[in-house]
Short mmCIF file of C-alpha atoms in Angstrom, two decimals:
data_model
loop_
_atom_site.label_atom_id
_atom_site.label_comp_id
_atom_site.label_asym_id
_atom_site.label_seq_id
_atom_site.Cartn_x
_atom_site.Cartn_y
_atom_site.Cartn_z
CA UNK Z 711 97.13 115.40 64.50
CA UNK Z 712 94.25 115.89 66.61
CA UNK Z 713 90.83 117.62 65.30
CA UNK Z 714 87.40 118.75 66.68
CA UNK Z 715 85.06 117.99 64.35
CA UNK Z 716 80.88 117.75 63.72
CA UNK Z 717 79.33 114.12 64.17
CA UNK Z 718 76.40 113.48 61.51
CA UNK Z 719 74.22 113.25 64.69
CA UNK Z 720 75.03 117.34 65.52
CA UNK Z 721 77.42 116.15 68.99
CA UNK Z 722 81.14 117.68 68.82
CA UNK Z 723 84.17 114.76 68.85
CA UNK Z 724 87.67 114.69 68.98
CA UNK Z 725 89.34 112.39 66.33
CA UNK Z 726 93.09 111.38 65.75
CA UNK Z 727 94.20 111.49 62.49
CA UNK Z 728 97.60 109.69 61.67
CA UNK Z 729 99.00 109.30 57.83
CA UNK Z 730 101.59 106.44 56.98
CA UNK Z 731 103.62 107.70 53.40
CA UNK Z 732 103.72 104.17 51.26
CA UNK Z 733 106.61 104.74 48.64
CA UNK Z 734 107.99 102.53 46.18
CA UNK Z 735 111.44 100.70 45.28
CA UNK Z 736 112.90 104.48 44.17
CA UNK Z 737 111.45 106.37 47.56
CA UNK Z 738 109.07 107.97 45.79
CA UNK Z 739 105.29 108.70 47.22
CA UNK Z 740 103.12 106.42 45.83
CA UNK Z 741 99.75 106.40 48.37
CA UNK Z 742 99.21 108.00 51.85
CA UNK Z 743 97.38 105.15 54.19
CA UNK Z 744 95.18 107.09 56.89
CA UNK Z 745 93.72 106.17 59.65
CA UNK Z 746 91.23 108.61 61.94
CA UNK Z 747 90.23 106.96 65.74
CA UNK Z 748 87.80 108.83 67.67
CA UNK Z 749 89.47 110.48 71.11
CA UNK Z 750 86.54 111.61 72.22
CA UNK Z 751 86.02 109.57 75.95
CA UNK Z 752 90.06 109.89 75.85
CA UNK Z 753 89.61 114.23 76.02
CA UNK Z 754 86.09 113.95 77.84
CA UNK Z 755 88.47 112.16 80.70
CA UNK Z 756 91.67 114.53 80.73
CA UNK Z 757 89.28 117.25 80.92
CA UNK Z 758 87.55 115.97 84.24
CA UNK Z 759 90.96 115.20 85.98
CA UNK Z 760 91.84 118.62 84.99
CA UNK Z 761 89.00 120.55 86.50
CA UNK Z 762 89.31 117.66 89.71
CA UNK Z 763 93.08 118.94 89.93
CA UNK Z 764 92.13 122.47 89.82
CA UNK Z 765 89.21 122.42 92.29
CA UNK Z 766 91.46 120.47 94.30
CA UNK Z 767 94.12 123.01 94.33
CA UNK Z 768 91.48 125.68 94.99
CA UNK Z 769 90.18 123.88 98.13
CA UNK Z 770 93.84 123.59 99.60
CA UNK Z 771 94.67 126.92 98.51
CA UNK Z 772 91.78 128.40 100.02
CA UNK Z 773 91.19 126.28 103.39
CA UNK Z 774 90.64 128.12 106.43
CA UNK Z 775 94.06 126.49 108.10
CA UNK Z 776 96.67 126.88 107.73
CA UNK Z 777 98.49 123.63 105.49
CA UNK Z 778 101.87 122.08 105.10
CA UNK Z 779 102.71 118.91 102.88
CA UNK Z 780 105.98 117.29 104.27
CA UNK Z 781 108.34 114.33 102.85
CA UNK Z 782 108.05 112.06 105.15
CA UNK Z 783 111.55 110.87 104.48
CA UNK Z 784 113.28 114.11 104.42
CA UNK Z 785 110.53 115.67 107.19
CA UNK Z 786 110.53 118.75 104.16
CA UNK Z 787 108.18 121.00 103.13
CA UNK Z 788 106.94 120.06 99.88
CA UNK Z 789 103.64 121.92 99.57
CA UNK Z 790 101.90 124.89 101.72
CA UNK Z 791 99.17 127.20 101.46
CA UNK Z 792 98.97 130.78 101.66
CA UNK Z 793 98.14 130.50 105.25
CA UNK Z 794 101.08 128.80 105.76
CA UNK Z 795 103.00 131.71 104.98
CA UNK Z 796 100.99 133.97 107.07
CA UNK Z 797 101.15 131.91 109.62
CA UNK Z 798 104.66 131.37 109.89
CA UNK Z 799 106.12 134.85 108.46
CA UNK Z 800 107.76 133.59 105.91
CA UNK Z 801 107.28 134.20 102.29
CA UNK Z 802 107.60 131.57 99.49
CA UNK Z 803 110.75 131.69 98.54
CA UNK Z 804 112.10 130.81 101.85
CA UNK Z 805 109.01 127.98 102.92
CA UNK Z 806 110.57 125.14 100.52
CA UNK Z 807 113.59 123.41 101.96
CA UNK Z 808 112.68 123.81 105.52
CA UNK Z 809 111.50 120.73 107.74
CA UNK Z 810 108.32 120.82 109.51
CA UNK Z 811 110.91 120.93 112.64
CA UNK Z 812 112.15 124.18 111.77
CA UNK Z 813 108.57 125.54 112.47
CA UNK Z 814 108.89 123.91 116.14
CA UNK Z 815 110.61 125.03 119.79
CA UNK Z 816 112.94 122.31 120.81
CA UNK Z 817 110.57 120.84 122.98
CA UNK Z 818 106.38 120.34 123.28
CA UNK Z 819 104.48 121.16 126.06
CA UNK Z 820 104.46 117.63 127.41
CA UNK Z 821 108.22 117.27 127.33
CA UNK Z 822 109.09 115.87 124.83
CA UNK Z 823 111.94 116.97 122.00
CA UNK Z 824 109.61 118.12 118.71
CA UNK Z 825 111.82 115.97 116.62
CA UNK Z 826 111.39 112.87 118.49
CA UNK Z 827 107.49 113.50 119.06
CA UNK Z 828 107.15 114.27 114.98
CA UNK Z 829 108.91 110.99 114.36
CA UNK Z 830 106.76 109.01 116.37
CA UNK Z 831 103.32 110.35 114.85
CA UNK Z 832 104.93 110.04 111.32
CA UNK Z 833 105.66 106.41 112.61
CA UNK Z 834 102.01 106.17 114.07
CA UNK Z 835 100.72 107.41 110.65
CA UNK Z 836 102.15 104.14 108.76
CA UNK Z 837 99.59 102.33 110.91
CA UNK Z 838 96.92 104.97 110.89
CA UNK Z 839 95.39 107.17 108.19
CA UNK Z 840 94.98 110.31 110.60
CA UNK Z 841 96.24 111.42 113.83
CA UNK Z 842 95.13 114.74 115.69
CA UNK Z 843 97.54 116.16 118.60
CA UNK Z 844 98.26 119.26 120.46
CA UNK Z 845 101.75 121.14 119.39
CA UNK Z 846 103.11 124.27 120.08
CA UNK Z 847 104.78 125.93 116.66
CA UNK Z 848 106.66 129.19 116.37
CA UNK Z 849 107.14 131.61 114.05
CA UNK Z 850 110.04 133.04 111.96
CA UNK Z 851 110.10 135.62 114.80
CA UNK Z 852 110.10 132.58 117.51
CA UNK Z 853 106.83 133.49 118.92
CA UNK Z 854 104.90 130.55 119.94
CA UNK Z 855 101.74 129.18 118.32
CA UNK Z 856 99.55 127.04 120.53
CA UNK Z 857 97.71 124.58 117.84
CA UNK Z 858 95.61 121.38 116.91
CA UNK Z 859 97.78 119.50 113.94
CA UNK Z 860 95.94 116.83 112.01
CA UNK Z 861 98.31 114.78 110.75
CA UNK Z 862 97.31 112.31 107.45
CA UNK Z 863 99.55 110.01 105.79
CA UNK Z 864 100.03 108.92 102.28
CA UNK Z 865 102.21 106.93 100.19
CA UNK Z 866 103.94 108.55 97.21
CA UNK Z 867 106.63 107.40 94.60
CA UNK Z 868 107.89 105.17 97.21
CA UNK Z 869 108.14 107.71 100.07
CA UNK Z 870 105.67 109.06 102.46
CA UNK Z 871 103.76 112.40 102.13
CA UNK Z 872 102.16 113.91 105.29
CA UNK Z 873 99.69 116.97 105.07
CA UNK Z 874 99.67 118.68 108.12
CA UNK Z 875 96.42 120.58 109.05
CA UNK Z 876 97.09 123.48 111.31
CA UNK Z 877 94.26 125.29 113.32
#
């Protein structure tokens, strides 16, 4: 069990408290053994990450563009923001599942297919941390969207993870 408890000094701690039952030949409780470790740095820690994860979160959540995370084995969406949606039309229940190409015309401006032009900036992105290019999107109503994409690579449990910047 866990506890928050006073130090002599006046400073709050966390402590761990764990009991071991000693009994004898006939099963019987004969002495509890205790032990009590201070958890304190332990909690001090798990609350940091906690409040980095949420501010995190917030600053996605709440960037000006518009942001998709994509597998970058799969090419799907595996995280967005709520500009995502609005930029797109799309709600989210229906965001999850689709590829980043299902956001694109068949082709870019300069010719090429979308697919093959994603593939080769995902490629690009195993060399590079961050790649910036022009790309035409569309909506769920097939209008066009004339944008900048900055594209940055990780890797994740053995697979890729690309966060696509939209503006």
């Amino acid at each position: 069990a866990q506890y928050r408890i006073t130090h002599t000094d006046g400073s709050m701690r966390y402590v761990q408290a764990t009991t071991i039952p000693v009994l004898n030949e006939n099963g019987e409780l004969t002495k509890l053994l205790g032990f009590v470790r201070d958890i304190t740095s332990q909690k001090k820690a798990s609350r940091a990450l906690m409040e980095g994860e949420y501010l995190l979160r917030q600053f996605f959540e709440n960037a000006y563009e518009a942001i998709l995370v994509i597998k970058g084995s799969t090419r799907q969406v595996h995280d967005y923001n709520k500009n995502a949606l609005k930029l797109f039309g799309i709600d989210s229940s229906e965001i999850l599942g689709k590829t980043f190409i299902d956001f694109c015309p068949q082709f870019q401006p300069d010719g090429q297919s979308s697919v093959s032009k994603a593939d080769n900036l995902i490629r690009h992105l195993m060399k590079e941390s961050n790649v910036l290019s022009e790309w035409v999107l569309k909506d769920t109503a097939g209008r066009e969207i004339l944008c900048e994409l900055n594209f940055t690579g990780v890797t994740y449990n053995n697979d890729s993870l690309v966060r696509i910047s939209i503006v």
